[in-house]
Coordinates of C-alpha atoms in Angstrom, one line a residue:
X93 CA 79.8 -93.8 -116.7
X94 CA 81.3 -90.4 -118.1
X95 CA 84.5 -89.2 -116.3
X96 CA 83.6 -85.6 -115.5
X97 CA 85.7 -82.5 -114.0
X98 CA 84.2 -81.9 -110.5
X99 CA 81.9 -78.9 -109.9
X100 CA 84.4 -77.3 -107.4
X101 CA 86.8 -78.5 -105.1
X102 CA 87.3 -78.0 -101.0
X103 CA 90.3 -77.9 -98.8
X104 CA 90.1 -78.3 -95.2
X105 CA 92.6 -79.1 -92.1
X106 CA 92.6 -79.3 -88.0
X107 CA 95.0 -78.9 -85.7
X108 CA 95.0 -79.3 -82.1
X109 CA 93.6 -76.0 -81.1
X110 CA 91.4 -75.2 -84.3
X111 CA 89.8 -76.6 -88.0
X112 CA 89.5 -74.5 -91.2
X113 CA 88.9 -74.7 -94.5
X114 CA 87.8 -73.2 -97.7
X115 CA 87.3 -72.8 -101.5
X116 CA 88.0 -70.7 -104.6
X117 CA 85.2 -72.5 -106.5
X118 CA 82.3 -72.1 -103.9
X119 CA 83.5 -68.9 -102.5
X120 CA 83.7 -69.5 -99.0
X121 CA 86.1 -70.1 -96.0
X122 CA 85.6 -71.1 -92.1
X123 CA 87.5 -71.1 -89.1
X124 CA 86.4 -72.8 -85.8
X125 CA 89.0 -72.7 -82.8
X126 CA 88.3 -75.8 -80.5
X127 CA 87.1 -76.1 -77.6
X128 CA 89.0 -76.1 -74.2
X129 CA 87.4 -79.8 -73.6
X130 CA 88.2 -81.2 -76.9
X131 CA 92.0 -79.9 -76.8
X132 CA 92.6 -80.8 -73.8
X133 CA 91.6 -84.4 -74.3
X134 CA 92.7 -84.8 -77.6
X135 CA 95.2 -87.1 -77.6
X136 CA 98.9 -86.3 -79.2
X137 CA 101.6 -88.5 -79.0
X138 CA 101.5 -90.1 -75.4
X139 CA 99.3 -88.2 -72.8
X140 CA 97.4 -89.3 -69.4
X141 CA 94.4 -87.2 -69.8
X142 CA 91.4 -88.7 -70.2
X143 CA 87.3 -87.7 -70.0
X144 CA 85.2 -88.5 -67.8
X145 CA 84.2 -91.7 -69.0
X146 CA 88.1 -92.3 -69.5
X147 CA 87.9 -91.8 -73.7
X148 CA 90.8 -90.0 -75.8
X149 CA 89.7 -88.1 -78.7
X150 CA 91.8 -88.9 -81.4
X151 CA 93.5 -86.1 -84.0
X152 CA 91.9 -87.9 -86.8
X153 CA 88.6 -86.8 -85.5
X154 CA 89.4 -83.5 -85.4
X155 CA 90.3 -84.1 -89.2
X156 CA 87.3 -85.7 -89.9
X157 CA 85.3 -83.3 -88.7
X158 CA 86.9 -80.4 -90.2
X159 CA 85.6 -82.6 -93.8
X160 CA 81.9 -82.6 -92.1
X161 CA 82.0 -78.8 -92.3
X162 CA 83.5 -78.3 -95.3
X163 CA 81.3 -80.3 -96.6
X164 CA 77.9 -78.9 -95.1
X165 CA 79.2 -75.6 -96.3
X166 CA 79.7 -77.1 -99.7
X167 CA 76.3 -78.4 -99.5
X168 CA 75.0 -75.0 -98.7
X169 CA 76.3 -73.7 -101.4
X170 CA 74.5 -75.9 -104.1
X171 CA 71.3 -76.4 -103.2
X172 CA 71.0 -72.8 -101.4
X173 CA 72.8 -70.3 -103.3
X174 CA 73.2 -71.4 -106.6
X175 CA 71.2 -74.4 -107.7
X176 CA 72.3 -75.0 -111.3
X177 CA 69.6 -76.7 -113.8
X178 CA 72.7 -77.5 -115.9
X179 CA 74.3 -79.3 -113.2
X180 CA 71.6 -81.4 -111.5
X181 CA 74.0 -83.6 -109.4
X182 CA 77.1 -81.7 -108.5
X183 CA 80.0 -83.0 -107.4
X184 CA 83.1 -81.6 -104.9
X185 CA 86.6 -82.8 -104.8
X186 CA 86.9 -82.3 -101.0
X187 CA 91.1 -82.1 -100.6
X188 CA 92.6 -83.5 -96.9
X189 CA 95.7 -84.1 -95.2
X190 CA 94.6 -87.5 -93.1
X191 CA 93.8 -90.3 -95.1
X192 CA 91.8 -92.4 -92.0
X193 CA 90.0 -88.9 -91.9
X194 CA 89.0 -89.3 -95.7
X195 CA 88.5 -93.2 -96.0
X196 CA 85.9 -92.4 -92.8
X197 CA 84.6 -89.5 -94.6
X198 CA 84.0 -92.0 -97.8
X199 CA 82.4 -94.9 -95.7
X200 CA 80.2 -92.1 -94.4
X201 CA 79.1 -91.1 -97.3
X202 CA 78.3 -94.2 -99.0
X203 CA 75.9 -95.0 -96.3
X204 CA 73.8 -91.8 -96.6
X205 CA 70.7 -93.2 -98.1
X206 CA 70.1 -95.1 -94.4
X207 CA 67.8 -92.7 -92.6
X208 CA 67.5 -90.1 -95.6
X209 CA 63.6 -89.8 -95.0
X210 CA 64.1 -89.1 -91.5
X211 CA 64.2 -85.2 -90.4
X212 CA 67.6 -84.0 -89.4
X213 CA 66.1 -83.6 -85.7
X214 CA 64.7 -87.4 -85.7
X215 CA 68.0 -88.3 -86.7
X216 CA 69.3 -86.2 -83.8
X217 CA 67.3 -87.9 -81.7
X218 CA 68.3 -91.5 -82.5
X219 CA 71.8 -90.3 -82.5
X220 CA 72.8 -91.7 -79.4
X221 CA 71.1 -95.3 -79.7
X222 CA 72.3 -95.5 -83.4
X223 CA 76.1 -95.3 -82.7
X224 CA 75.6 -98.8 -80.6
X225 CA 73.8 -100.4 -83.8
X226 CA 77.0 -99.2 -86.3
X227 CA 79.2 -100.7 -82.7
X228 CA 77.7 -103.6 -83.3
X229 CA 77.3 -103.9 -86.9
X230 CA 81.4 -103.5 -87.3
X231 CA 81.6 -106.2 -84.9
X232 CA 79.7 -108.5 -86.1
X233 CA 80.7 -110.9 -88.7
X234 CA 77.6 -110.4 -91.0
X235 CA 79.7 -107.8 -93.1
X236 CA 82.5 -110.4 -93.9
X237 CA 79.6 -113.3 -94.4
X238 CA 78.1 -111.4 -97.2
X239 CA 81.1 -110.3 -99.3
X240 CA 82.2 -114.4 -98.8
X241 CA 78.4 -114.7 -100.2
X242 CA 79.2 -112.4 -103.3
X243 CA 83.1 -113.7 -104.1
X244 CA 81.4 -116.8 -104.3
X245 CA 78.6 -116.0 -106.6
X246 CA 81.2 -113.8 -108.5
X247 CA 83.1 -117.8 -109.0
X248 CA 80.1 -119.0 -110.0
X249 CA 78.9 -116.7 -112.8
X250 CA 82.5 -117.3 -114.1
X251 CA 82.7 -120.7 -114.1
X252 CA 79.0 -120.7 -116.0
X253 CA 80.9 -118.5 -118.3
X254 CA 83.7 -121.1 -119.0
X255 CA 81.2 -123.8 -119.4
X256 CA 80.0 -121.5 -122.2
X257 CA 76.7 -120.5 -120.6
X258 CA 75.2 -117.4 -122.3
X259 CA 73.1 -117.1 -118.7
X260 CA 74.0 -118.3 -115.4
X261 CA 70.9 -119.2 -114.1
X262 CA 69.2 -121.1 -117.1
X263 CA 65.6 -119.9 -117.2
X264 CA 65.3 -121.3 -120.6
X265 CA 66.4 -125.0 -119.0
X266 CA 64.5 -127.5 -117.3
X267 CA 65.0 -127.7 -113.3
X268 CA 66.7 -131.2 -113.9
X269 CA 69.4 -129.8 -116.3
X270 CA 69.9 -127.2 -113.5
X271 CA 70.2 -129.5 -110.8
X272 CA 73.0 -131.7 -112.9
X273 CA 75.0 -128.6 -113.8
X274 CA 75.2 -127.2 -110.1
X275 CA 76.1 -131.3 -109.2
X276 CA 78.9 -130.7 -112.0
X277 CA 79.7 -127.3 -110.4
X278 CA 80.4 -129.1 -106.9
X279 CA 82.5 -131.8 -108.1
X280 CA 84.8 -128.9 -109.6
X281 CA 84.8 -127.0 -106.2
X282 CA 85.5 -130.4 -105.0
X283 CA 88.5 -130.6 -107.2
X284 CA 90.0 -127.7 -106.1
X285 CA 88.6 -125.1 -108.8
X286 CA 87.6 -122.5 -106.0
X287 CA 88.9 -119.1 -104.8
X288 CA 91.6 -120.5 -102.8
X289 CA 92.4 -123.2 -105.5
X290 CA 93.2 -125.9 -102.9
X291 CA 90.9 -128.9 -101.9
X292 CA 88.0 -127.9 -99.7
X293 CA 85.8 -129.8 -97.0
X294 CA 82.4 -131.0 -98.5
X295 CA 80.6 -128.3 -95.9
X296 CA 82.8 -125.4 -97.9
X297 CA 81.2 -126.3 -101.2
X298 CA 77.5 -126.8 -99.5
X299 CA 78.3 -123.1 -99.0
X300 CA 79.7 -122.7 -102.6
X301 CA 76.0 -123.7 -103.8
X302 CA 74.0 -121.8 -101.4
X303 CA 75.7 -119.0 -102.8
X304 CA 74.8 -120.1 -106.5
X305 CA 71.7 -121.6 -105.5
X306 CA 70.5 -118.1 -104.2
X307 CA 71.0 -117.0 -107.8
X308 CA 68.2 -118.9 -109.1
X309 CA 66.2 -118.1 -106.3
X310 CA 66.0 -114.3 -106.7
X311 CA 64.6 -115.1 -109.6
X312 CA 61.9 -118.0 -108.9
X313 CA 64.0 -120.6 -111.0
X314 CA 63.4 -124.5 -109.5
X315 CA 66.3 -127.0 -109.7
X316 CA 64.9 -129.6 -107.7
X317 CA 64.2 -133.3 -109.5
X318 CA 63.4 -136.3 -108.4
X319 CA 66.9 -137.5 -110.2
X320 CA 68.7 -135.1 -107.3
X321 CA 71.9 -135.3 -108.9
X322 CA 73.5 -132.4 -106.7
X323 CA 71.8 -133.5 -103.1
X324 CA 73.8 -137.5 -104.7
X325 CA 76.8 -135.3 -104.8
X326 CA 77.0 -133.6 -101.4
X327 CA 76.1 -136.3 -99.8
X328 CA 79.0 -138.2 -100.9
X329 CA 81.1 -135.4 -100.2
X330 CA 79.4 -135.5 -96.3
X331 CA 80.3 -139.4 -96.2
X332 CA 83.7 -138.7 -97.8
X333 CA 84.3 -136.2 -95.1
X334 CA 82.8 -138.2 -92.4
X335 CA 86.0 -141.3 -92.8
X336 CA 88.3 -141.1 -90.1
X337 CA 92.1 -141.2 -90.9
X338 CA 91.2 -141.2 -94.8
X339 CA 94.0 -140.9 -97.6
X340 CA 93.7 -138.5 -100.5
X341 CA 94.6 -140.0 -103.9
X342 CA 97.9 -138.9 -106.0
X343 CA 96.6 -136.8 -108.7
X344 CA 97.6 -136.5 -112.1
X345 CA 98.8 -132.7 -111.1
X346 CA 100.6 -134.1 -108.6
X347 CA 102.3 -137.4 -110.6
X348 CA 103.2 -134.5 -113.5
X349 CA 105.1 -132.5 -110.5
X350 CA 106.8 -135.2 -109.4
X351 CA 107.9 -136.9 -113.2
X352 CA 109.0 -133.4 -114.0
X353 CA 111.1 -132.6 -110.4
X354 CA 112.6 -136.2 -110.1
X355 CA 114.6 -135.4 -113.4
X356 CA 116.6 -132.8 -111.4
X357 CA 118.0 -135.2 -109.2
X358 CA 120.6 -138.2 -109.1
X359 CA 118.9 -141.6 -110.6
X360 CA 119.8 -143.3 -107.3
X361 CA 118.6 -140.4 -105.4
X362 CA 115.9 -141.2 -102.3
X363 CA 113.8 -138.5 -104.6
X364 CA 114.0 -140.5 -107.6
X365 CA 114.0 -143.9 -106.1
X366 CA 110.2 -142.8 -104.3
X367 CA 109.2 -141.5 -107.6
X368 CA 109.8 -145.2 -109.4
X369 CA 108.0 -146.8 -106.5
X370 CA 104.9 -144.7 -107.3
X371 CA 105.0 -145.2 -110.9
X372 CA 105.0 -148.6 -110.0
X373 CA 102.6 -148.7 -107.3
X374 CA 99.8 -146.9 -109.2
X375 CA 99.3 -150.4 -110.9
X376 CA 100.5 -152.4 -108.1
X377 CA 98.5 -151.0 -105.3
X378 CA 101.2 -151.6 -102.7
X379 CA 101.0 -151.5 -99.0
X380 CA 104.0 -150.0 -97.5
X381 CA 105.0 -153.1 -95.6
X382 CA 105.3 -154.5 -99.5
X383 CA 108.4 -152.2 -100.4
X384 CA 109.8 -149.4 -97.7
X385 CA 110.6 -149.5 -94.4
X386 CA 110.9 -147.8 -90.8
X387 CA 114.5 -147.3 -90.7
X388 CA 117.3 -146.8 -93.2
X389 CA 119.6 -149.3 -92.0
X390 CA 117.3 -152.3 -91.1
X391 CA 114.7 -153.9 -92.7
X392 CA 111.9 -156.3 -91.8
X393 CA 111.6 -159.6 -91.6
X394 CA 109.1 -162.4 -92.1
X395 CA 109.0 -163.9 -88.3
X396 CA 108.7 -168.0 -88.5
X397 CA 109.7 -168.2 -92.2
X398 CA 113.0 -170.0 -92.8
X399 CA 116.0 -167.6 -92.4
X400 CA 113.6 -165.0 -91.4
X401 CA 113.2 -163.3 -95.3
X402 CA 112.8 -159.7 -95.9
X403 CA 109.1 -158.8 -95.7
X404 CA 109.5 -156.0 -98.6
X405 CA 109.9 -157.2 -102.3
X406 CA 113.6 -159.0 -103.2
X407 CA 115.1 -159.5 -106.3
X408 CA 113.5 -162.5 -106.8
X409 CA 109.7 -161.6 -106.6
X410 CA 110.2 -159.2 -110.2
X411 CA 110.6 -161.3 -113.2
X412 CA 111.1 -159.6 -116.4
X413 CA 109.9 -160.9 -120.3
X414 CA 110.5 -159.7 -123.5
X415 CA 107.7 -158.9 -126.1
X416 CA 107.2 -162.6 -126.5
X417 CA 107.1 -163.7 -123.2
X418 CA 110.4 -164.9 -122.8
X419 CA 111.7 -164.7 -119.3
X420 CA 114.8 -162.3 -119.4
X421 CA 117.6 -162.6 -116.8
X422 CA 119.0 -159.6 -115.1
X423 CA 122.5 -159.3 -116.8
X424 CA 120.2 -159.0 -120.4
X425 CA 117.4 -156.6 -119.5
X426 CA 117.0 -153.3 -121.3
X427 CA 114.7 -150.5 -121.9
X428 CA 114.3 -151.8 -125.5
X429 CA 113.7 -155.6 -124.8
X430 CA 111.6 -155.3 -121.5
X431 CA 107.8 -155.6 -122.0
X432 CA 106.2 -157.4 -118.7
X433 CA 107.2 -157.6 -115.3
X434 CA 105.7 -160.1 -113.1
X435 CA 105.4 -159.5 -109.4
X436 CA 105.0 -162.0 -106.9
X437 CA 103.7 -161.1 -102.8
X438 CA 105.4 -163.9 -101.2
X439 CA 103.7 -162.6 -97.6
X440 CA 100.5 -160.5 -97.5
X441 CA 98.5 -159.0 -95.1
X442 CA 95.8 -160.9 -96.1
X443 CA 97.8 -164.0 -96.2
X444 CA 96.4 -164.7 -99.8
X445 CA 100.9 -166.0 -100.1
X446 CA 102.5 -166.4 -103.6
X447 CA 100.2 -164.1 -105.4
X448 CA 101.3 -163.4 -108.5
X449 CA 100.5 -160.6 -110.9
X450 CA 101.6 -159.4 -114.3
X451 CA 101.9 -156.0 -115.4
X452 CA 102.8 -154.9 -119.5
X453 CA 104.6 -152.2 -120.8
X454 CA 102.9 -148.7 -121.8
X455 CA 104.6 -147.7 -125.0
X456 CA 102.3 -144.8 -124.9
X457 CA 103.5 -142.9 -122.2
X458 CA 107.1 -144.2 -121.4
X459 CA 107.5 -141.6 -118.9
X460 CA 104.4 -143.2 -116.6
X461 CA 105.4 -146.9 -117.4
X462 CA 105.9 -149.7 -114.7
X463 CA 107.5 -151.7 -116.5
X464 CA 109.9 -149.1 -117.1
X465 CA 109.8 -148.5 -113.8
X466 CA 110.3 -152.2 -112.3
X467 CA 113.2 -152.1 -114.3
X468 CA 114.9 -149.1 -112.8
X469 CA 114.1 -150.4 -109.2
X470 CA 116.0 -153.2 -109.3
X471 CA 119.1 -151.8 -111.8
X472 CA 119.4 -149.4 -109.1
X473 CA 119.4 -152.0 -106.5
X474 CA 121.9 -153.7 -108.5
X475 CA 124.2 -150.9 -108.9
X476 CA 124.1 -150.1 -104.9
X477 CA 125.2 -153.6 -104.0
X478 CA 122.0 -154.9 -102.9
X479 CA 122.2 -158.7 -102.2
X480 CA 119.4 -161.0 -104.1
X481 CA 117.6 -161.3 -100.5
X482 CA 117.6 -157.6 -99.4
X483 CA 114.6 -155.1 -100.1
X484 CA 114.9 -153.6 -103.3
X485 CA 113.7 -149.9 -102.1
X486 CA 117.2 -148.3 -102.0
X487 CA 118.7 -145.5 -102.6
X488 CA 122.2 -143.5 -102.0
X489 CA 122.0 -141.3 -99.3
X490 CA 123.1 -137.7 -100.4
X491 CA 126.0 -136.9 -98.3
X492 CA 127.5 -139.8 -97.1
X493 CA 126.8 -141.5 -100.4
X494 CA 125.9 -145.1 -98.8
X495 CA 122.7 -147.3 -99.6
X496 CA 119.9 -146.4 -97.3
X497 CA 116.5 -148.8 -97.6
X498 CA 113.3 -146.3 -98.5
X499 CA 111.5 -145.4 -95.3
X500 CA 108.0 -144.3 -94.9
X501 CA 108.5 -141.2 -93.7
X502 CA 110.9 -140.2 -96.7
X503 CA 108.5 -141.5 -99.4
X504 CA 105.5 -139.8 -97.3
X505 CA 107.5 -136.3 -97.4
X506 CA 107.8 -136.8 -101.0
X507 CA 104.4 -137.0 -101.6
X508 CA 103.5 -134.3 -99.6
X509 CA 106.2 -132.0 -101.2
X510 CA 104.0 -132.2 -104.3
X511 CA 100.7 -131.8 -102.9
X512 CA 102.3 -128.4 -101.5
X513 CA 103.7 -128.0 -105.4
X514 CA 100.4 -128.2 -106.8
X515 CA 97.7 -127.0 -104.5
X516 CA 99.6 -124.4 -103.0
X517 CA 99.4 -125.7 -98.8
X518 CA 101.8 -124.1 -96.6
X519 CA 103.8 -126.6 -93.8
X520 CA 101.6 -126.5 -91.1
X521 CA 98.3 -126.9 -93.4
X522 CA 96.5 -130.0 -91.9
X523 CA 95.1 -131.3 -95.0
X524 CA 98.9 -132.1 -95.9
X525 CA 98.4 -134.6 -93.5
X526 CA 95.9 -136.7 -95.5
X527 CA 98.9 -138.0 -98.1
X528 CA 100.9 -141.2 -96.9
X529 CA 102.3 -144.2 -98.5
X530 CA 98.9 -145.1 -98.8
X531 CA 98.2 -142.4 -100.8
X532 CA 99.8 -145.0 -103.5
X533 CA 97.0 -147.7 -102.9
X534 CA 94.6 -145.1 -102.2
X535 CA 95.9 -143.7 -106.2
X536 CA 95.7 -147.1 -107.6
X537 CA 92.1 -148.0 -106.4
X538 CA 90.7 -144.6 -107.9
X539 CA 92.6 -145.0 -111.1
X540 CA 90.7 -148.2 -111.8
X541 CA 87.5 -146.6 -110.6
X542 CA 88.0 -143.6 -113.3
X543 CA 87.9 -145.8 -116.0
X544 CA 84.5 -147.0 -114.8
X545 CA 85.6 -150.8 -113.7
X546 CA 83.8 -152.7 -111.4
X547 CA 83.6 -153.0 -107.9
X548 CA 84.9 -156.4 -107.9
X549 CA 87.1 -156.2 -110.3
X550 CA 89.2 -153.2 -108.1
X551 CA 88.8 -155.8 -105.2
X552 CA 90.3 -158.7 -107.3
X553 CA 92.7 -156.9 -109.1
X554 CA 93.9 -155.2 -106.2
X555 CA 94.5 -157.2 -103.7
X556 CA 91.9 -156.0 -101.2
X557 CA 89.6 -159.4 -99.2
X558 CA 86.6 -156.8 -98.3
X559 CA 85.2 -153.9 -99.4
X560 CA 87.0 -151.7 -97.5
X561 CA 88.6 -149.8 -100.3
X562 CA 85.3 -148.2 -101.1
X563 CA 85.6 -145.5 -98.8
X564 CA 88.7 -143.9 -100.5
X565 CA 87.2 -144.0 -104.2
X566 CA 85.2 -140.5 -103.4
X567 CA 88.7 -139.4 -103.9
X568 CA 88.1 -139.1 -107.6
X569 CA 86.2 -135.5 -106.8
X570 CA 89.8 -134.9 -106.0
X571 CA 91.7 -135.0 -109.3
X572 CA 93.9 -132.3 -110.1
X573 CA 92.6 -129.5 -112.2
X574 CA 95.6 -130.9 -114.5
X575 CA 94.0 -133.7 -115.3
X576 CA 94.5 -135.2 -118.6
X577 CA 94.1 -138.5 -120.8
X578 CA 97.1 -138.7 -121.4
X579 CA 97.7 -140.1 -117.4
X580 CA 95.2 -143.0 -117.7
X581 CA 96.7 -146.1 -116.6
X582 CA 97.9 -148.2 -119.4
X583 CA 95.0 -150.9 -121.2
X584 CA 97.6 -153.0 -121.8
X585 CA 97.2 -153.6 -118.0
X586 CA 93.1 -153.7 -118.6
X587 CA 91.1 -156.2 -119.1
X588 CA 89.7 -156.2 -122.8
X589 CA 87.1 -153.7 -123.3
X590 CA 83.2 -155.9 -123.2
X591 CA 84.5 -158.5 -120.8
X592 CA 82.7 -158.6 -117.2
X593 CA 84.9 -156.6 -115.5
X594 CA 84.3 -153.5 -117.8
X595 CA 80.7 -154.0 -118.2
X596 CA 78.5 -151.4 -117.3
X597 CA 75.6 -151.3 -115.2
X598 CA 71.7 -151.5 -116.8
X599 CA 69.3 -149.3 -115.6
X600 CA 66.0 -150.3 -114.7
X601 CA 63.2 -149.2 -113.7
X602 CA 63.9 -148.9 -109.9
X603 CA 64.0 -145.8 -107.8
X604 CA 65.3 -142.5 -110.0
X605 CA 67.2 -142.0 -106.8
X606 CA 69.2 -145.3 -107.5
X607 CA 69.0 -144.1 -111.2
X608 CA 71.2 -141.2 -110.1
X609 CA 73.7 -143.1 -107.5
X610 CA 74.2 -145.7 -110.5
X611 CA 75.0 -142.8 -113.2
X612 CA 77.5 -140.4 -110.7
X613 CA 79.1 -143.3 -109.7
X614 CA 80.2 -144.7 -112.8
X615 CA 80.5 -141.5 -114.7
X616 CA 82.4 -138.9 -112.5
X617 CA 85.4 -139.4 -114.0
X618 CA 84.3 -137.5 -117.3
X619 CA 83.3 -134.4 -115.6
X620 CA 87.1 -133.3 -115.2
X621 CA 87.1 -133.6 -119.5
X622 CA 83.5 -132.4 -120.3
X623 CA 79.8 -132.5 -119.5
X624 CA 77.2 -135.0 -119.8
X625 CA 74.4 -135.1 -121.9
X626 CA 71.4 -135.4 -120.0
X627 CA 68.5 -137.0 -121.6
X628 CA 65.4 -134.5 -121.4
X629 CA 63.1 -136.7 -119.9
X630 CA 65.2 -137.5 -117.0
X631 CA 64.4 -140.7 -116.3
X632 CA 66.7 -143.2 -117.6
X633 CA 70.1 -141.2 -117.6
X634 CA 72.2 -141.4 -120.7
X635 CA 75.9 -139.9 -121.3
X636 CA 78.1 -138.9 -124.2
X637 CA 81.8 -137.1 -124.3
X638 CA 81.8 -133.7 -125.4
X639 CA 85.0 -132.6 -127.4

């Protein structure tokens, strides 16, 4: 596209009692005084006249039809009196003082080819049955639908082209390749990579694909298998939606936000007390009866227990060691000599009493620690005066400067201040509503299930009696587009790599569809870092990392 002078250029204007218009360029000029109808029920600023039918003709019609006949005479012009062979397709500058006139005028004209073939007296005719179809056709919602339909392919053309696809639609691939990128596609919709760049309902990205999906079939392109890895996909995305009351996980984007903000405040700060909890509570899974409370001045207690303990950890449920395992006492703990903290749930909701659980030190990512994290909890504690038998989750209250115990509703507005940090949700956005304490459980169960450990061994490690925690591990679609290695929980708090609870499943020869549950399942976790490598045959699935 060559940017050309125009052939001429046309000025025209109306006023309430008459239109005119002309041009150097073409020659011509016109002057129409209006009729006695149209000024007197034209409207100007505030009037009470009204036609028959009770309409008001607006000044910018008068404008806009002022352009119409400037631009039929403009019209006549080329193809009557001087039809160039050196300019074939001439175009007019047409010069107005209305802008609604002139973005009508332009919505007008890009329509043009509807009804070109008709004569100008058949489209006379239909005239007066047409103007309810365009009524109608504004009205309806099919406008909006398809430029949604087009922003969205537009997303997905460029996400092909970050995933370093010379062509979106992959004729040259097989329709089982297809079918596992468009499952890879929704998991990133899933995690937020979408035009709004917030986490969207499983129904939103069904949409996402239709959109893509139509792609391929303009242009006869299959992506159907009998390994469905996209239908796997949305369908746990339907389930996912379908929990009532579920918790999203704390995301890595979201655990960066709040490292990075909690430095700005006082140590003992409620902000930076929360923050140490969650460090924490990404290994220790805990339930918010296990460390805050419901009010900042009382705490729980065990009911029946002799002299009714707190419920919340104390200072004697954390136990520190040194590198060798030799048990520290408070007065000698420091960052340098700390390397496990033990934890003990003297009262559970599953009554499995006295647990006990041991968590080392991540020397690779101090910052993200809990160990480190253990041991500012209860230095804190110490430093606020809390007695040996009080809850640990304190913190000095900002203006009155006195020890307040953690509430819910405080660590709960933390959270959610970061999910507004990092995907962008206003106040009032309900999806704000779907981080809680539990979020920290909720964190702690997906963590596990990201590094591809068992079933069981979440169950066992975590605390959890049933199964129950199975319903929140779809939240792994829902890491941040952040997401890096260097947040994996620490293996110094895994078991070694080979043993039974890291074991990974065998395929067999049973269903491809349980072929495909088996794979997603245990594999989603590497689609925020790369793409799988599919085997071409499709039927027993096999992965590797790509850099």
């Amino acid at each position: 596209m060559v940017d050309r002078d125009p052939s001429g250029r046309a000025r025209s204007d109306s006023s309430l009692d008459a239109a005119g218009g002309y041009s150097v360029d073409m020659q011509f000029f016109w002057y129409l005084a209006w009729p006695e109808t149209v000024r007197r029920n034209t409207l100007r600023y505030v009037t009470r006249i009204r036609a028959e039918d009770g309409t008001i003709t607006s000044i910018n019609v008068l404008e806009y039809a002022a352009i119409i006949i400037t631009k039929a005479a403009a019209t006549h012009f080329f193809t009557k009196r001087t039809a160039r062979t050196d300019d074939p397709y001439p175009t007019v500058f047409y010069e107005a003082d209305n802008s609604t006139a002139e973005s009508w005028a332009v919505k007008g004209l890009s329509g043009t080819t509807l009804l070109s073939s008709f004569s100008p007296e058949s489209r006379a005719a239909l005239q007066h049955y047409g103007r309810f179809v365009v009524r109608e056709l504004h009205r309806s919602s099919r406008g909006k639908q398809k430029n949604i339909e087009q922003s969205r392919q537009d997303h997905y053309v460029r996400f092909t082209a970050l995933m370093k696809l010379p062509d979106p639609c992959m004729p040259s691939s097989p329709p089982c390749e297809r079918n596992y990128f468009l499952a890879c596609y929704a998991v990133s919709l899933a995690q937020g990579k979408n035009l709004r760049n917030q986490i969207i309902r499983g129904s939103t990205v069904s949409n996402y694909l239709s959109a893509a999906c139509s792609l391929l079939d303009d242009r006869r392109l299959p992506y159907t298998c009998k390994d469905d890895y996209l239908g796997v996909i949305l369908k746990s995305l339907k389930d996912y939606d379908e929990v009532q009351n579920r918790r999203h996980m704390i995301c890595d984007g979201m655990m960066l936000w709040l490292d990075k903000e909690a430095k700005r405040y006082d140590v003992d700060s409620p902000f930076a007390s929360i923050v140490d909890w969650i460090k924490l509570g990404r290994y220790g899974a805990f339930r918010k009866s296990e460390w805050c409370q419901s009010s900042q001045k009382k705490y729980a207690r065990i009911d029946g227990w002799p002299g009714d303990p707190s419920l919340a950890f104390t200072w004697g449920d954390f136990t520190f060691f040194d590198k060798h395992k030799r048990k520290l006492d408070f007065d000698n703990i420091t960052a340098d000599n700390v390397y496990f903290v033990r934890i003990r749930w003297r009262k559970q909701k599953n009554n499995d009493n006295g647990q006990e659980i041991t968590y080392a030190r991540d020397e690779a990512l101090p910052s993200f620690c809990p160990v480190l994290a253990a041991l500012r909890i209860v230095k804190r504690a110490i430093r606020l005066g809390d007695e040996p038998t009080e809850p640990l989750a304190v913190a000095r209250h900002p203006r009155s400067n006195k020890r307040i115990y953690i509430t819910a509703s405080l660590a709960t507005a933390v959270i959610r201040s970061a999910a507004k940090a990092v995907y962008g949700l206003s106040d009032d956005d309900p999806e704000l509503k779907k981080w809680s304490c539990h979020s920290i459980r909720v964190t702690a169960a997906n963590l596990l299930h990201r590094e591809r450990f068992s079933d069981s061994y979440i169950q066992s490690r975590l605390r959890w009696k049933s199964t129950s925690f199975l319903k929140y591990l779809r939240n792994t679609f829902y890491t941040a587009t952040q997401h890096t290695r260097h947040l994996k929980i620490s293996d110094s708090n895994l078991p070694p790599r080979g043993s039974a609870a890291t074991e990974k499943p065998i395929f067999t020869n049973r269903s491809s569809t349980l072929s495909a549950r088996l794979l997603l399942k245990n594999t989603l976790h590497t689609l925020t870092t790369g793409f799988s490598q599919i085997h071409p045959n499709c039927k027993v699935p096999h992965y590797t990392y790509l850099p």
